[in-house]
Amino acid sequence: KQGNEKEVVVEALTSCSFSVFAFQPHYPQKIMNLRRDLTAFVTDIQTAADAKVVQKRTQLGEAKQKREELLEKDVKSSQEKFDEIASRWLIVSQKVILPDLQEALNKQQQLCAVLIQDKKKLINELQQELKLGDDSYVKHLRKNAEEIDLMIERMEDQIQILTQAYREELAQIEVRPALDQETNDLLRASESLRWVRSMCLTLESLAERRKKVEEYEEKIHKLRFKNAHNTKVLEMENNAKEQVCPNMELNCNNASCLFIFSSGKRMHIYTFTVMTLCFRDENNLQKLKNLYTKEQKEFTRHSRKLSENYKRQIQKYEHFAVADGKTFEEMWLMTDAEAKQLAERALLIDSVICKQLLGLSWERPHLASLELSGPSRPQELAGNSDSGPERQEENFFSDTQEKVKELLCNETDFLVETKVLKLLAPLENEEQTDMKLVTLLYVSSYSAHLCLFLKLNISSTTETKLEEERTTSVGRFSITLANKWFACLQDACASSDFGKAEETRATTNSGPELINPDHVLPALKTVTCFCLSCPSYLIPASQRDSSEHEAYWESLGNVVSEEKLKLWDAAERNLKQYHAVLMEISDLTLETDRLKQRNAELRMQLQQRLSSTVRLFLLTIFL
Amino acid sequence: THLTPSKGQRKMRRIIAENPNWSLVVVPSLSSMCLQSIVNNFEGLLSQLTPGQRDFIQEGLSPTLPLRVTANLIPDGVYWKRCCERRWDLCDVSRYGHSWRRMFFERHLENLIELFIPEVTEPKAVLDVLPFCKSYVRRLNVSQLLPPIKEPQGEKDGEENDLDLAIDSEHDEACAHHFDFGLVLRELTHLEELALVYRVKECGMNFEWKMFEMTKRDCESLAKALKSSRTLKLFRLHQSNVEDKKCRLLVKHLLDHPSLRELDLSHNLIGNGGARAIGKLLARSKLEVLNVCDNKIGELGAKAIARALSRNSTLSSLNLRLNLVRDEGGAAIGEALRSNTTLHHLNLGGNDMTWRAASALSDVLIENKTLRSINLSCNNLGKVGGKALAEAMSHNTTLTELNVLLTEVDEQNASFVSEVVCANQRSEHKKQRKTGSIKYP
């Protein structure tokens, strides 16, 4: 209990002081140190109080133990005494004679009194102890109160110290920005002064320069004026001299020569200065020019290199493409041959089965696809066969085509932008038409399709020599397109009544006009519609024979028909059964062979035995 | 009306009514006009006034007005300051969140409870105030609880069977019952802190031991009351002779409390049994601060707490000062700290520990990175313990407080420890500054 009060007070105080210190996160080093030291003082007090409490506790525990021991001892002794008294009572009860009894009773009383006295003594002792404890408690309390007072005083001092420190800090904080302000102001003022000074200087120099410039201008003006005047005067004089007197000529000449010389000299000086200026500029220009030419050269070199690189790349790709094509062809041929072999074998087997097993007559099935082979052959065949007439036709068409093209382009000029037309103006006639066609196609409704096609075509053209190549490829494309167009146009014209005459004229190749210029636009429209409706028209031929090939491969795969396969299955089954029977038979023959051999052996043995027994028999008989 | 200054030498004013029906009878009297304005503005009597007018009214109102009227009507400010200053000499408003009204109601209620004499004072006296107080009272710091004058007939408690540690309950039976907090805590819906001391102040020569302890029924009613309060964050019960049995009873009702964060049962008589119960509470609550200093917790109790500590993930401060934890308990707590990553502050002062506990703790100090302060003062650690601690501190960079005063640690090690602690403090301070400067640019 004694420690408790103080404990609690100390705690309250410390918590108070902590709360005073607890609410500002940052301090300078000095205040931090102060804080730590001051609080350390308080916590030290707390630990001291703790130590006291611990000590007190141990003391109390010891005292308690002692007391308990004492009490126990006392209980024991008193118990002994009580036992004695109790045992004596028996003796007392046996006594018959009165004085004896009296005596015994007296003794008993004495004993009891002793016991009671002992107890009283003990009680007294304990009471004294209690009193002592009380006194010491009171003392302790007083002491604690004193200590607490002292502590409070000290803490007040601490708080004062801290507040002073804080105040100083605050003052410093207040002063610092003020100082900063002042220095800043000073700096700003000096800076502005310097600036003003420099500004004044520059202004002055500028004014001077302006003045000078004005002077110079004036001078130049004057000089020019003077010169002009002089020359005029000279001219006048000369004229006068020429007119007036030849004998004065020499004198005059002399004078005029002097004058001219002097003026010329002056002029010379001026021109010299001007020239030097010009030279400087020229030099600069020359330098720039040199640099420019150098740059240009480098650039051209670079571009050439790049173009060469590009060409090489393209060649490489071309090479690769060719190689790929070759390998593809080889592969095709190889697989084709293999497939054919396989088919032949299958047919052979089929024939064997039919002829030998089933006894049927076998016919070689007609397979057209077997003749077909190679990726290139069909095209080649077609190319070869059609080459004659087509070429003729081509020749026949080329003129008309060109004409149609021109017509188309000229008639549909309005669709092409004027800019493009201007750009195209310097080109040749043919190229012009080609380009126009291309732009037209861009403009027309299915430009997307055509662009795609254009790209395809460009990529498919292997000879690409930059711009020339491009134009040629475009030309070729346009030609192929024009072919188709032309065909379409013919169809379209055939369908329309008014186109008939033109068509006939076109086919006969007689008239310069193929189609009436008025009908070009509707015809174009029908063509575009037609082209939109059947985009396959635009797909190149090389891609279309894939279905043919597919059929070819399919037919190769189906050399042996389903029915035949069934037949084969049945035949196989029968053969298997037959095979099994044959196996059995072969086994049996083996068995019989073995048995026969054995039989022969046995027979041999029997014979031997028989002969031996006979011999024995004979011997016995003889003996 | 129209105002016309008369001509001529005599200057006078005359009011001439344009309305022929006008007469003095029609003019309302000033008092009736005042009444009318009161009637009109009865609802927001103060809110519609200018600040100056409001201050005037608050200055003038009598502080003896019944609370029933003033509690909700008059806002926090001058009026409540006057009320407080009239009743108490010391008024530190910063301790009450700078709210005079809160201070008034809290202290008013505290006074009522402190002067409540069971079976003499009507419970109504307290209960009547609650409806006005309940929205302002956040903390109750009751510094005394009076026992009843008449001794009630003690009832026999038959629950002795289920409690394994039987402490003599002579006083319990005969003792009086104090104020029942069940009535109050249920009503106070904003209460966050509750601090109680079962004692009588200034008892003088009427001293009796029973004045300074709580009875069993007190404990029961208090525990139930605590359970019923959903907002309580801090509970403090000092110097009330709480022993194992009562501690267990309290803890039983505090298990799974939704808001309790801080428990302070210092200066009581809690032993190992109570400590076990507290260990269970640690496992089943969100306690952040636990203070059981100056109790009688021994090795077993410390072990129970240590076991709970090793699994707990909320506790940040543990105070076991002035107990009887000894070496075994200290070592167990040290072991628990290996797996604990939340505890910041640990106080094991005055626990009769020696160098064994010190070496166990110093092992942990090398690994643990969350501990901020340890207090080992008033233990007999000796030179060996000091050496172990010094060695551990040379590997530690997080501890900013290590108290080894009065532990028989030799000077050299002690000074080394304090040096390391200072260095840690400085680095911590720097870190705080950095983060602080980011927080408040």
CSV table of C-alpha atoms in Angstrom, one decimal, chain A residues 21-309:
chain,number,residue,atom,x,y,z
A,21,PHE,CA,6.6,16.8,-24.7
A,22,ALA,CA,4.7,14.6,-27.0
A,23,PHE,CA,3.1,16.8,-29.5
A,24,GLN,CA,5.8,18.2,-31.7
A,25,PRO,CA,7.5,15.9,-34.0
A,26,HIS,CA,10.6,17.8,-35.0
A,27,TYR,CA,13.1,19.8,-33.0
A,28,PRO,CA,16.7,20.9,-33.4
A,29,GLN,CA,19.4,18.8,-31.8
A,30,LYS,CA,19.6,21.0,-28.7
A,31,ILE,CA,16.0,20.7,-27.8
A,32,MET,CA,16.0,17.0,-28.5
A,33,ASN,CA,18.9,16.5,-26.1
A,34,LEU,CA,17.1,18.6,-23.6
A,35,ARG,CA,14.0,16.6,-23.9
A,36,ARG,CA,15.8,13.4,-23.6
A,37,ASP,CA,17.8,14.4,-20.6
A,38,LEU,CA,14.9,15.9,-18.7
A,39,THR,CA,12.6,13.0,-19.3
A,40,ALA,CA,15.4,10.7,-18.4
A,41,PHE,CA,15.5,12.4,-15.0
A,42,VAL,CA,11.8,11.7,-14.5
A,43,THR,CA,12.0,8.1,-15.6
A,44,ASP,CA,15.0,7.6,-13.4
A,45,ILE,CA,12.8,8.7,-10.5
A,46,GLN,CA,10.2,6.2,-11.5
A,47,THR,CA,12.7,3.4,-11.6
A,48,ALA,CA,14.0,4.4,-8.2
A,49,ALA,CA,10.4,4.3,-6.9
A,50,ASP,CA,10.1,0.8,-8.5
A,51,ALA,CA,13.2,-0.3,-6.8
A,52,LYS,CA,11.8,0.9,-3.5
A,53,VAL,CA,8.6,-0.9,-4.0
A,54,VAL,CA,10.5,-4.1,-4.7
A,55,GLN,CA,12.6,-3.7,-1.7
A,56,LYS,CA,9.5,-3.0,0.4
A,57,ARG,CA,7.9,-6.0,-0.9
A,58,THR,CA,10.7,-8.3,0.0
A,59,GLN,CA,10.8,-6.7,3.5
A,60,LEU,CA,7.2,-7.2,4.0
A,61,GLY,CA,7.5,-10.8,2.8
A,62,GLU,CA,10.3,-11.5,5.2
A,63,ALA,CA,8.4,-9.9,8.1
A,64,LYS,CA,5.3,-11.9,7.3
A,65,GLN,CA,7.4,-15.1,7.2
A,66,LYS,CA,8.9,-14.3,10.6
A,67,ARG,CA,5.5,-13.6,12.1
A,68,GLU,CA,4.1,-16.8,10.8
A,69,GLU,CA,7.0,-18.7,12.3
A,70,LEU,CA,6.5,-17.0,15.6
A,71,LEU,CA,2.9,-17.7,15.6
A,72,GLU,CA,3.4,-21.3,14.7
A,73,LYS,CA,5.9,-21.7,17.5
A,74,ASP,CA,3.5,-20.1,19.9
A,75,VAL,CA,0.7,-22.4,18.8
A,76,LYS,CA,2.9,-25.4,19.4
A,77,SER,CA,4.0,-24.4,22.8
A,78,SER,CA,0.5,-23.4,23.9
A,79,GLN,CA,-0.8,-26.7,22.5
A,80,GLU,CA,1.7,-28.5,24.7
A,81,LYS,CA,0.7,-26.6,27.7
A,82,PHE,CA,-2.9,-27.1,27.0
A,83,ASP,CA,-2.3,-30.8,26.6
A,84,GLU,CA,-0.6,-30.8,29.9
A,85,ILE,CA,-3.5,-29.1,31.5
A,86,ALA,CA,-6.0,-31.4,29.9
A,87,SER,CA,-4.0,-34.5,31.1
A,88,ARG,CA,-3.9,-33.1,34.6
A,89,TRP,CA,-7.7,-32.8,34.7
A,90,LEU,CA,-7.8,-36.6,34.7
A,91,ILE,CA,-5.6,-36.7,37.8
A,92,VAL,CA,-7.7,-34.0,39.3
A,93,SER,CA,-10.9,-35.9,38.8
A,94,GLN,CA,-9.2,-38.9,40.5
A,95,LYS,CA,-8.4,-36.9,43.6
A,96,VAL,CA,-10.9,-37.5,46.4
A,97,ILE,CA,-9.5,-35.6,49.2
A,98,LEU,CA,-10.5,-32.0,49.3
A,99,PRO,CA,-7.2,-30.3,50.1
A,100,ASP,CA,-5.5,-32.4,47.4
A,101,LEU,CA,-8.2,-31.3,45.0
A,102,GLN,CA,-7.8,-27.7,46.0
A,103,GLU,CA,-4.2,-27.9,45.4
A,104,ALA,CA,-4.6,-29.5,42.1
A,105,LEU,CA,-7.1,-27.0,41.1
A,106,ASN,CA,-4.8,-24.2,42.1
A,107,LYS,CA,-2.0,-25.6,40.1
A,108,GLN,CA,-4.3,-25.9,37.1
A,109,GLN,CA,-5.3,-22.3,37.6
A,110,GLN,CA,-1.7,-21.3,37.7
A,111,LEU,CA,-1.0,-23.1,34.5
A,112,CYS,CA,-3.9,-21.5,32.8
A,113,ALA,CA,-2.8,-18.1,33.9
A,114,VAL,CA,0.6,-18.7,32.5
A,115,LEU,CA,-0.9,-19.7,29.2
A,116,ILE,CA,-3.1,-16.6,29.1
A,117,GLN,CA,-0.1,-14.5,30.0
A,118,ASP,CA,1.8,-15.9,27.2
A,119,LYS,CA,-0.9,-15.2,24.8
A,120,LYS,CA,-1.3,-11.7,26.1
A,121,LYS,CA,2.4,-11.1,25.7
A,122,LEU,CA,2.2,-12.3,22.2
A,123,ILE,CA,-0.7,-10.1,21.5
A,124,ASN,CA,1.2,-7.2,22.9
A,125,GLU,CA,4.1,-7.9,20.8
A,126,LEU,CA,2.1,-8.0,17.7
A,127,GLN,CA,0.3,-4.9,18.6
A,128,GLN,CA,3.6,-3.1,19.1
A,129,GLU,CA,4.7,-4.4,15.7
A,130,LEU,CA,1.6,-3.1,14.2
A,131,LYS,CA,2.1,0.3,15.8
A,132,LEU,CA,5.6,0.4,14.5
A,133,GLY,CA,4.3,-0.5,11.1
A,134,ASP,CA,1.8,2.3,11.3
A,135,ASP,CA,4.4,4.8,12.4
A,136,SER,CA,6.7,3.8,9.7
A,137,TYR,CA,3.9,4.0,7.2
A,138,VAL,CA,3.1,7.5,8.3
A,139,LYS,CA,6.8,8.4,8.1
A,140,HIS,CA,6.9,6.9,4.7
A,141,LEU,CA,3.9,8.9,3.6
A,142,ARG,CA,5.5,12.1,4.9
A,143,LYS,CA,8.7,11.3,3.2
A,144,ASN,CA,6.9,10.5,0.0
A,145,ALA,CA,5.0,13.7,0.2
A,146,GLU,CA,8.2,15.6,0.6
A,147,GLU,CA,9.8,13.8,-2.3
A,148,ILE,CA,6.8,14.4,-4.4
A,149,ASP,CA,6.9,18.1,-3.6
A,150,LEU,CA,10.6,18.2,-4.5
A,151,MET,CA,9.9,16.4,-7.7
A,152,ILE,CA,7.2,18.7,-8.6
A,153,GLU,CA,9.5,21.6,-8.0
A,154,ARG,CA,12.1,20.0,-10.2
A,155,MET,CA,9.7,19.3,-12.9
A,156,GLU,CA,8.5,22.9,-12.8
A,157,ASP,CA,12.1,23.9,-13.2
A,158,GLN,CA,12.4,21.5,-16.1
A,159,ILE,CA,9.3,22.9,-17.7
A,160,GLN,CA,10.7,26.4,-17.4
A,161,ILE,CA,14.0,25.3,-18.9
A,162,LEU,CA,12.2,23.7,-21.8
A,163,THR,CA,9.9,26.6,-22.4
A,164,GLN,CA,12.8,28.9,-22.4
A,165,ALA,CA,14.5,26.7,-24.9
A,166,TYR,CA,11.4,26.7,-27.0
A,167,ARG,CA,11.1,30.4,-26.8
A,168,GLU,CA,14.7,30.8,-27.9
A,169,GLU,CA,14.0,28.5,-30.8
A,170,LEU,CA,10.9,30.4,-31.7
A,171,ALA,CA,12.8,33.7,-31.6
A,172,GLN,CA,15.4,32.2,-33.8
A,173,ILE,CA,12.8,31.0,-36.2
A,174,GLU,CA,11.2,34.4,-36.2
A,175,VAL,CA,14.5,36.2,-36.7
A,176,ARG,CA,15.8,34.0,-39.5
A,177,PRO,CA,13.1,34.8,-42.1
A,178,ALA,CA,13.5,38.5,-41.3
A,179,LEU,CA,17.2,38.2,-41.9
A,180,ASP,CA,16.6,36.4,-45.1
A,181,GLN,CA,14.2,39.0,-46.1
A,182,GLU,CA,16.7,41.8,-45.6
A,183,THR,CA,19.4,40.0,-47.4
A,184,ASN,CA,17.1,39.3,-50.2
A,185,ASP,CA,16.0,42.9,-50.5
A,186,LEU,CA,19.6,44.0,-50.5
A,187,LEU,CA,20.5,41.6,-53.2
A,188,ARG,CA,17.6,42.5,-55.3
A,189,ALA,CA,18.4,46.2,-55.0
A,190,SER,CA,22.1,45.8,-56.0
A,191,GLU,CA,21.0,43.5,-58.9
A,192,SER,CA,18.5,46.1,-60.2
A,193,LEU,CA,21.1,48.8,-59.9
A,194,ARG,CA,23.6,46.9,-61.9
A,195,TRP,CA,21.0,46.1,-64.5
A,196,VAL,CA,20.0,49.8,-64.8
A,197,ARG,CA,23.6,50.7,-65.2
A,198,SER,CA,24.2,48.1,-67.9
A,199,MET,CA,21.0,49.2,-69.6
A,200,CYS,CA,22.2,52.8,-69.7
A,201,LEU,CA,25.5,51.8,-71.1
A,202,THR,CA,23.9,49.8,-73.9
A,203,LEU,CA,21.5,52.6,-74.6
A,204,GLU,CA,24.3,55.1,-75.0
A,205,SER,CA,26.3,52.8,-77.2
A,206,LEU,CA,23.3,52.2,-79.3
A,207,ALA,CA,22.6,56.0,-79.7
A,208,GLU,CA,26.2,56.5,-80.7
A,209,ARG,CA,26.0,53.9,-83.3
A,210,ARG,CA,22.8,55.3,-84.7
A,211,LYS,CA,24.5,58.7,-84.9
A,212,LYS,CA,27.4,57.3,-86.7
A,213,VAL,CA,25.2,55.5,-89.1
A,214,GLU,CA,23.4,58.7,-89.8
A,215,GLU,CA,26.6,60.5,-90.4
A,216,TYR,CA,27.9,57.8,-92.7
A,217,GLU,CA,24.7,57.8,-94.6
A,218,GLU,CA,24.9,61.6,-95.0
A,219,LYS,CA,28.5,61.4,-96.1
A,220,ILE,CA,27.8,58.7,-98.7
A,221,HIS,CA,24.9,60.7,-100.0
A,222,LYS,CA,27.1,63.8,-100.3
A,223,LEU,CA,29.8,61.9,-102.0
A,224,ARG,CA,27.5,60.4,-104.4
A,225,PHE,CA,26.1,63.7,-105.1
A,226,LYS,CA,29.6,65.2,-105.5
A,227,ASN,CA,30.7,62.5,-107.8
A,228,ALA,CA,27.7,62.9,-110.0
A,229,HIS,CA,28.2,66.6,-110.0
A,230,ASN,CA,31.9,66.1,-110.8
A,231,THR,CA,31.3,63.8,-113.6
A,232,LYS,CA,28.7,66.1,-115.1
A,233,VAL,CA,31.0,69.0,-114.7
A,234,LEU,CA,33.8,67.0,-116.3
A,235,GLU,CA,31.6,66.0,-119.2
A,236,MET,CA,30.5,69.6,-119.6
A,237,GLU,CA,34.1,70.7,-119.5
A,238,ASN,CA,35.2,68.1,-121.9
A,239,ASN,CA,32.5,69.0,-124.3
A,240,ALA,CA,33.4,72.6,-123.9
A,241,LYS,CA,37.0,71.9,-124.4
A,242,GLU,CA,36.3,69.8,-127.5
A,243,GLN,CA,34.2,72.5,-128.8
A,244,VAL,CA,36.2,75.5,-127.8
A,245,CYS,CA,39.9,75.4,-128.2
A,246,PRO,CA,42.2,72.6,-129.1
A,247,ASN,CA,45.3,74.5,-128.0
A,248,MET,CA,44.0,74.9,-124.6
A,249,GLU,CA,43.5,71.2,-124.7
A,250,LEU,CA,46.8,70.3,-123.1
A,251,ASN,CA,46.4,72.6,-120.2
A,252,CYS,CA,42.9,71.7,-119.6
A,253,ASN,CA,43.6,68.1,-120.1
A,254,ASN,CA,46.2,68.3,-117.5
A,255,ALA,CA,43.9,70.0,-115.0
A,256,SER,CA,41.0,67.7,-115.8
A,257,CYS,CA,43.3,64.7,-115.6
A,258,LEU,CA,44.4,65.7,-112.2
A,259,PHE,CA,40.9,66.2,-111.1
A,260,ILE,CA,39.8,62.9,-112.6
A,261,PHE,CA,42.7,61.2,-111.0
A,262,SER,CA,41.9,62.5,-107.6
A,263,SER,CA,38.2,61.8,-107.8
A,264,GLY,CA,39.0,58.3,-109.3
A,265,LYS,CA,41.3,57.7,-106.4
A,266,ARG,CA,38.6,58.5,-104.0
A,267,MET,CA,36.2,56.4,-105.9
A,268,HIS,CA,38.7,53.6,-105.9
A,269,ILE,CA,39.0,53.7,-102.2
A,270,TYR,CA,35.3,53.5,-101.7
A,271,THR,CA,34.9,50.7,-104.2
A,272,PHE,CA,37.8,48.9,-102.5
A,273,THR,CA,36.0,48.9,-99.2
A,274,VAL,CA,32.8,47.8,-100.8
A,275,MET,CA,34.6,45.1,-102.7
A,276,THR,CA,36.3,43.8,-99.5
A,277,LEU,CA,32.9,43.6,-97.9
A,278,CYS,CA,31.6,41.8,-101.0
A,279,PHE,CA,34.5,39.5,-100.9
A,280,ARG,CA,33.9,38.5,-97.4
A,281,ASP,CA,30.3,37.7,-98.2
A,282,GLU,CA,31.4,35.8,-101.3
A,283,ASN,CA,33.9,33.8,-99.3
A,284,ASN,CA,31.1,32.9,-96.9
A,285,LEU,CA,28.9,31.9,-99.8
A,286,GLN,CA,31.6,29.9,-101.4
A,287,LYS,CA,32.2,28.0,-98.2
A,288,LEU,CA,28.5,27.3,-97.8
A,289,LYS,CA,28.4,26.2,-101.4
A,290,ASN,CA,31.3,23.9,-100.9
A,291,LEU,CA,29.6,22.5,-97.9
A,292,TYR,CA,26.4,22.1,-99.8
A,293,THR,CA,28.1,20.3,-102.7
A,294,LYS,CA,29.9,18.1,-100.3
A,295,GLU,CA,26.7,17.2,-98.5
A,296,GLN,CA,25.0,16.6,-101.7
A,297,LYS,CA,27.7,14.3,-102.9
A,298,GLU,CA,27.6,12.4,-99.7
A,299,PHE,CA,23.8,12.2,-99.8
A,300,THR,CA,23.9,10.9,-103.4
A,301,ARG,CA,26.5,8.4,-102.5
A,302,HIS,CA,24.5,7.3,-99.6
A,303,SER,CA,21.3,7.0,-101.7
A,304,ARG,CA,23.2,5.1,-104.4
A,305,LYS,CA,24.5,2.7,-101.8
A,306,LEU,CA,21.0,2.2,-100.4
A,307,SER,CA,19.5,1.7,-103.8
A,308,GLU,CA,22.2,-0.9,-104.6
A,309,ASN,CA,21.5,-2.6,-101.3
